[in-house]
Amino acid sequence: MRIVYLPLDERFCTREYFLMFTKIAGLDILTPPRELLGSKKVPADTDALENWLLENVKTGDSLIISLDTLIHGGLIPSRINLIRSETIRDRLKIFSILKDRKVEIYLSTTVTRIPIYNSADEEPDYWEYYGETLSDMSKEFARYLESNNIENLSYKDILPEFLSENEERYQHIPKWMIEDFFWRRERNYNIIREVIELVNEEIIDFLNLTLDDNSAGSLSVYEAQQHRNFVKKLGLEEKISVHPGADETSLTLLSRFLCSKFQYAPSFELFYVHPESINLIPPYEGYPLKESVENHIKAAGAQIKSNGEILLLLNNTIDYSKYEVIYQDEVKVNEEEYEKILMQILKENRIVGIADIRYGNGADKRLVEKLLKESLDWKRMNYAGWNTVSNTLGTVIIHSIIQYFGEKGYLKLDMEELLKLQAIFFIEHWGYQADIRQQLRKDCVTKGCNVWTLMPAEKWAEEYTCSKLLPYKNAVEKALRKNWEMKVFFPWHRSFEVGIILS
């Protein structure tokens, strides 16, 4: 069973996480060389990728493909490019050609995000000056659509009336910016509709439709609800999942692929550290935590049971007011919570996945420090705590499912690679994201860098980060009883993402 994999983009978390999981599971994997992919705002050569697929896909292959890469050249290009709808529709024809080769197609795509702040780092240039204003306007527009019960979205027909009614509030925004923003959203919205039709025509076997960084009441959530309604109308709920996320989406599809191949849906029992707050909506998510967790597990091809075969322990919070990882040293915590977590883990004889979702963009440092001090079996347990709730969920779910299928004899796991990947997650999510990244951002200013770029002193930043991460690496090695050499790099030449190589 061979997998042909086209990632969301070239980052370490979107490409290498997936490849490392397939290596652990001993899967036959084919993916384009990194040089065929893009570089942040520079899109991949979509014609070259299409040719690569046509030349390499064989009868019986299983395809895990990011639509954003195939038709736009990457996640960021999907937000900023000016490709016409006609060109995209032409690119969609490749799926019918590939389907004729008797392949399975697992596809992912995103509902385009709408950042609530001013920055053009990953958006069109005007977002640097009007991003927050356009975000506020889009939320107001979503409320307008909701109140008028408008289902068949056509921005070019609806928007003029909305702007006319709110002329004084938004007249300071250049008209061309508003037109550009909504043109791109309508284009992407309509393309998703056409992909849903491909699922209905049984050309696409499964679609993972994720909402890139979003928030409650946003236009992204409104659009996603219209897609959900359309999916329900066509009776495709078992073939299309709509939920928050983005960077982890290929991991969810890998889970789905394995469950389908082995014709078995592993069951998860959920253990929330704070069950009283599962209906709160985490930042970047747009939906209650409980709903997101359930949708991620279902999308992965698994199920939830009260006495499940895998324990999914969710280190959630009761308060999102200081959710970002940089505030965690200011947050008062109850040490009994951590004792409760450890007691739950120590008594288990199941695969245990620990989804550390208490903070955004990094690990709960207290939790990791306590986990590493215990003598735990990391061949039957796993941990992740990075970026958003959905990023972490998708990672822990695939990790748990691979461990489960390995234990049951469906897969022969490479335990050395398994421990290496777990070490990378600890070093990155705990050491880098929760701590060293903040130090790097402060000290890099003296080298001419800033929060958006390390280019003026990237070699220095790599050496600095590697040195600062050594104590974390040592703690992880002691807990996992292993030793590695470590290198670090910055995939997008900025401090937000890091790549960690252990050898």
PDB file of C-alpha atoms in Angstrom, residues 174-326:
ATOM      1  CA  PRO A 174     -10.039  52.041  -0.088  1.00  0.00           C
ATOM      2  CA  LYS A 175     -12.665  50.455  -2.302  1.00  0.00           C
ATOM      3  CA  TRP A 176     -10.150  48.303  -4.178  1.00  0.00           C
ATOM      4  CA  MET A 177      -9.048  46.642  -0.940  1.00  0.00           C
ATOM      5  CA  ILE A 178     -12.593  45.643  -0.045  1.00  0.00           C
ATOM      6  CA  GLU A 179     -13.183  44.343  -3.569  1.00  0.00           C
ATOM      7  CA  ASP A 180      -9.914  42.387  -3.563  1.00  0.00           C
ATOM      8  CA  PHE A 181     -10.584  40.829  -0.147  1.00  0.00           C
ATOM      9  CA  PHE A 182     -14.101  39.673  -0.969  1.00  0.00           C
ATOM     10  CA  TRP A 183     -13.265  38.591  -4.518  1.00  0.00           C
ATOM     11  CA  ARG A 184     -10.673  36.161  -3.194  1.00  0.00           C
ATOM     12  CA  ARG A 185     -13.015  34.847  -0.495  1.00  0.00           C
ATOM     13  CA  GLU A 186     -15.833  34.249  -2.965  1.00  0.00           C
ATOM     14  CA  ARG A 187     -13.446  32.495  -5.348  1.00  0.00           C
ATOM     15  CA  ASN A 188     -12.175  30.168  -2.624  1.00  0.00           C
ATOM     16  CA  TYR A 189     -15.703  29.578  -1.323  1.00  0.00           C
ATOM     17  CA  ASN A 190     -16.938  28.522  -4.757  1.00  0.00           C
ATOM     18  CA  ILE A 191     -13.948  26.254  -5.354  1.00  0.00           C
ATOM     19  CA  ILE A 192     -14.732  24.399  -2.125  1.00  0.00           C
ATOM     20  CA  ARG A 193     -18.278  23.902  -3.399  1.00  0.00           C
ATOM     21  CA  GLU A 194     -16.921  22.354  -6.584  1.00  0.00           C
ATOM     22  CA  VAL A 195     -14.664  20.038  -4.591  1.00  0.00           C
ATOM     23  CA  ILE A 196     -17.654  18.940  -2.497  1.00  0.00           C
ATOM     24  CA  GLU A 197     -19.341  18.045  -5.792  1.00  0.00           C
ATOM     25  CA  LEU A 198     -16.285  15.920  -6.670  1.00  0.00           C
ATOM     26  CA  VAL A 199     -16.868  13.994  -3.451  1.00  0.00           C
ATOM     27  CA  ASN A 200     -20.507  13.574  -4.432  1.00  0.00           C
ATOM     28  CA  GLU A 201     -19.371  12.218  -7.803  1.00  0.00           C
ATOM     29  CA  GLU A 202     -17.102   9.725  -5.962  1.00  0.00           C
ATOM     30  CA  ILE A 203     -13.956  11.174  -7.514  1.00  0.00           C
ATOM     31  CA  ILE A 204     -12.683  12.337  -4.117  1.00  0.00           C
ATOM     32  CA  ASP A 205     -12.962   9.632  -1.438  1.00  0.00           C
ATOM     33  CA  PHE A 206     -12.660  11.862   1.615  1.00  0.00           C
ATOM     34  CA  LEU A 207     -12.394  15.623   2.127  1.00  0.00           C
ATOM     35  CA  ASN A 208     -10.946  17.236   5.246  1.00  0.00           C
ATOM     36  CA  LEU A 209     -12.168  20.844   5.142  1.00  0.00           C
ATOM     37  CA  THR A 210     -10.498  22.826   7.913  1.00  0.00           C
ATOM     38  CA  LEU A 211     -10.952  26.361   9.137  1.00  0.00           C
ATOM     39  CA  ASP A 212      -7.566  28.036   9.251  1.00  0.00           C
ATOM     40  CA  ASP A 213      -7.081  30.364  12.275  1.00  0.00           C
ATOM     41  CA  ASN A 214     -10.566  31.708  12.957  1.00  0.00           C
ATOM     42  CA  SER A 215     -12.818  32.937  15.744  1.00  0.00           C
ATOM     43  CA  ALA A 216     -16.420  32.743  16.849  1.00  0.00           C
ATOM     44  CA  GLY A 217     -18.707  34.959  14.790  1.00  0.00           C
ATOM     45  CA  SER A 218     -16.200  35.305  11.977  1.00  0.00           C
ATOM     46  CA  LEU A 219     -17.036  35.192   8.296  1.00  0.00           C
ATOM     47  CA  SER A 220     -14.939  32.002   8.100  1.00  0.00           C
ATOM     48  CA  VAL A 221     -17.310  30.265  10.525  1.00  0.00           C
ATOM     49  CA  TYR A 222     -20.343  31.520   8.582  1.00  0.00           C
ATOM     50  CA  GLU A 223     -18.934  30.222   5.301  1.00  0.00           C
ATOM     51  CA  ALA A 224     -18.056  26.891   6.927  1.00  0.00           C
ATOM     52  CA  GLN A 225     -21.618  26.550   8.181  1.00  0.00           C
ATOM     53  CA  GLN A 226     -22.906  27.027   4.635  1.00  0.00           C
ATOM     54  CA  HIS A 227     -20.554  24.268   3.492  1.00  0.00           C
ATOM     55  CA  ARG A 228     -21.791  22.043   6.319  1.00  0.00           C
ATOM     56  CA  ASN A 229     -25.380  22.635   5.252  1.00  0.00           C
ATOM     57  CA  PHE A 230     -24.471  21.726   1.667  1.00  0.00           C
ATOM     58  CA  VAL A 231     -22.661  18.578   2.810  1.00  0.00           C
ATOM     59  CA  LYS A 232     -25.690  17.546   4.869  1.00  0.00           C
ATOM     60  CA  LYS A 233     -28.037  18.246   1.955  1.00  0.00           C
ATOM     61  CA  LEU A 234     -25.988  15.883  -0.239  1.00  0.00           C
ATOM     62  CA  GLY A 235     -25.785  13.264   2.526  1.00  0.00           C
ATOM     63  CA  LEU A 236     -21.967  13.352   2.584  1.00  0.00           C
ATOM     64  CA  GLU A 237     -21.358  13.709   6.342  1.00  0.00           C
ATOM     65  CA  GLU A 238     -19.359  10.452   6.400  1.00  0.00           C
ATOM     66  CA  LYS A 239     -17.115  11.582   3.534  1.00  0.00           C
ATOM     67  CA  ILE A 240     -16.509  15.226   4.451  1.00  0.00           C
ATOM     68  CA  SER A 241     -15.399  16.682   7.765  1.00  0.00           C
ATOM     69  CA  VAL A 242     -15.608  20.405   8.491  1.00  0.00           C
ATOM     70  CA  HIS A 243     -13.697  21.512  11.589  1.00  0.00           C
ATOM     71  CA  PRO A 244     -10.982  23.948  12.784  1.00  0.00           C
ATOM     72  CA  GLY A 245      -7.348  23.356  11.881  1.00  0.00           C
ATOM     73  CA  ALA A 246      -4.864  23.514   9.003  1.00  0.00           C
ATOM     74  CA  ASP A 247      -1.255  22.518   9.651  1.00  0.00           C
ATOM     75  CA  GLU A 248      -2.234  19.094  11.057  1.00  0.00           C
ATOM     76  CA  THR A 249      -4.717  18.228   8.309  1.00  0.00           C
ATOM     77  CA  SER A 250      -2.514  15.681   6.480  1.00  0.00           C
ATOM     78  CA  LEU A 251      -1.963  13.843   9.775  1.00  0.00           C
ATOM     79  CA  THR A 252      -5.728  13.477  10.127  1.00  0.00           C
ATOM     80  CA  LEU A 253      -5.897  12.090   6.595  1.00  0.00           C
ATOM     81  CA  LEU A 254      -3.087   9.636   7.402  1.00  0.00           C
ATOM     82  CA  SER A 255      -5.137   8.434  10.386  1.00  0.00           C
ATOM     83  CA  ARG A 256      -8.158   8.072   8.141  1.00  0.00           C
ATOM     84  CA  PHE A 257      -6.128   6.115   5.599  1.00  0.00           C
ATOM     85  CA  LEU A 258      -4.857   3.638   8.208  1.00  0.00           C
ATOM     86  CA  CYS A 259      -8.281   3.071   9.762  1.00  0.00           C
ATOM     87  CA  SER A 260      -9.725   2.505   6.296  1.00  0.00           C
ATOM     88  CA  LYS A 261      -6.972   0.093   5.245  1.00  0.00           C
ATOM     89  CA  PHE A 262      -7.289  -1.994   8.393  1.00  0.00           C
ATOM     90  CA  GLN A 263     -11.078  -1.616   8.389  1.00  0.00           C
ATOM     91  CA  TYR A 264     -11.058  -0.782  12.049  1.00  0.00           C
ATOM     92  CA  ALA A 265     -12.028   2.331  14.012  1.00  0.00           C
ATOM     93  CA  PRO A 266      -9.999   2.530  17.236  1.00  0.00           C
ATOM     94  CA  SER A 267     -11.975   3.947  20.146  1.00  0.00           C
ATOM     95  CA  PHE A 268     -10.867   6.887  22.283  1.00  0.00           C
ATOM     96  CA  GLU A 269     -11.937   7.560  25.835  1.00  0.00           C
ATOM     97  CA  LEU A 270     -11.748  11.263  26.667  1.00  0.00           C
ATOM     98  CA  PHE A 271     -10.307  12.582  29.904  1.00  0.00           C
ATOM     99  CA  TYR A 272     -10.572  16.359  30.269  1.00  0.00           C
ATOM    100  CA  VAL A 273      -8.575  17.966  33.062  1.00  0.00           C
ATOM    101  CA  HIS A 274     -11.351  20.586  33.171  1.00  0.00           C
ATOM    102  CA  PRO A 275     -14.573  18.939  31.975  1.00  0.00           C
ATOM    103  CA  GLU A 276     -16.545  21.957  33.179  1.00  0.00           C
ATOM    104  CA  SER A 277     -15.100  24.139  30.399  1.00  0.00           C
ATOM    105  CA  ILE A 278     -15.403  21.908  27.333  1.00  0.00           C
ATOM    106  CA  ASN A 279     -18.085  24.113  25.810  1.00  0.00           C
ATOM    107  CA  LEU A 280     -15.866  27.192  25.788  1.00  0.00           C
ATOM    108  CA  ILE A 281     -14.478  28.284  22.407  1.00  0.00           C
ATOM    109  CA  PRO A 282     -10.656  28.339  22.325  1.00  0.00           C
ATOM    110  CA  PRO A 283      -8.851  31.136  20.454  1.00  0.00           C
ATOM    111  CA  TYR A 284      -8.139  30.379  16.769  1.00  0.00           C
ATOM    112  CA  GLU A 285     -10.891  27.721  16.750  1.00  0.00           C
ATOM    113  CA  GLY A 286     -14.355  29.258  16.318  1.00  0.00           C
ATOM    114  CA  TYR A 287     -16.132  26.212  17.757  1.00  0.00           C
ATOM    115  CA  PRO A 288     -16.525  24.789  21.300  1.00  0.00           C
ATOM    116  CA  LEU A 289     -13.674  22.525  22.381  1.00  0.00           C
ATOM    117  CA  LYS A 290     -15.961  19.510  22.821  1.00  0.00           C
ATOM    118  CA  GLU A 291     -17.221  19.790  19.239  1.00  0.00           C
ATOM    119  CA  SER A 292     -13.709  20.166  17.795  1.00  0.00           C
ATOM    120  CA  VAL A 293     -12.406  17.122  19.675  1.00  0.00           C
ATOM    121  CA  GLU A 294     -15.296  14.964  18.518  1.00  0.00           C
ATOM    122  CA  ASN A 295     -14.951  16.101  14.895  1.00  0.00           C
ATOM    123  CA  HIS A 296     -11.188  15.494  14.825  1.00  0.00           C
ATOM    124  CA  ILE A 297     -11.592  11.944  16.110  1.00  0.00           C
ATOM    125  CA  LYS A 298     -14.369  11.182  13.659  1.00  0.00           C
ATOM    126  CA  ALA A 299     -12.421  12.689  10.741  1.00  0.00           C
ATOM    127  CA  ALA A 300      -9.469  10.484  11.678  1.00  0.00           C
ATOM    128  CA  GLY A 301     -11.649   7.404  11.199  1.00  0.00           C
ATOM    129  CA  ALA A 302     -11.828   6.648  14.908  1.00  0.00           C
ATOM    130  CA  GLN A 303     -14.647   6.767  17.467  1.00  0.00           C
ATOM    131  CA  ILE A 304     -15.357   7.844  21.042  1.00  0.00           C
ATOM    132  CA  LYS A 305     -16.382   5.356  23.731  1.00  0.00           C
ATOM    133  CA  SER A 306     -16.674   5.571  27.496  1.00  0.00           C
ATOM    134  CA  ASN A 307     -14.200   2.688  27.887  1.00  0.00           C
ATOM    135  CA  GLY A 308     -12.157   3.265  24.766  1.00  0.00           C
ATOM    136  CA  GLU A 309      -9.057   1.377  23.694  1.00  0.00           C
ATOM    137  CA  ILE A 310      -6.980   4.583  23.767  1.00  0.00           C
ATOM    138  CA  LEU A 311      -7.062   7.253  26.454  1.00  0.00           C
ATOM    139  CA  LEU A 312      -6.966  10.806  25.096  1.00  0.00           C
ATOM    140  CA  LEU A 313      -6.005  13.073  27.983  1.00  0.00           C
ATOM    141  CA  LEU A 314      -6.764  16.720  27.269  1.00  0.00           C
ATOM    142  CA  ASN A 315      -4.944  19.281  29.388  1.00  0.00           C
ATOM    143  CA  ASN A 316      -7.461  22.077  28.807  1.00  0.00           C
ATOM    144  CA  THR A 317      -8.051  25.326  30.663  1.00  0.00           C
ATOM    145  CA  ILE A 318     -10.940  27.111  32.339  1.00  0.00           C
ATOM    146  CA  ASP A 319      -9.820  30.609  31.294  1.00  0.00           C
ATOM    147  CA  TYR A 320      -8.711  31.824  27.864  1.00  0.00           C
ATOM    148  CA  SER A 321      -7.947  35.397  28.983  1.00  0.00           C
ATOM    149  CA  LYS A 322      -4.233  34.547  29.271  1.00  0.00           C
ATOM    150  CA  TYR A 323      -4.163  31.722  26.766  1.00  0.00           C
ATOM    151  CA  GLU A 324      -0.943  32.571  24.919  1.00  0.00           C
ATOM    152  CA  VAL A 325       2.043  30.557  26.124  1.00  0.00           C
ATOM    153  CA  ILE A 326       3.989  33.727  26.949  1.00  0.00           C
TER     154      ILE A 326
END
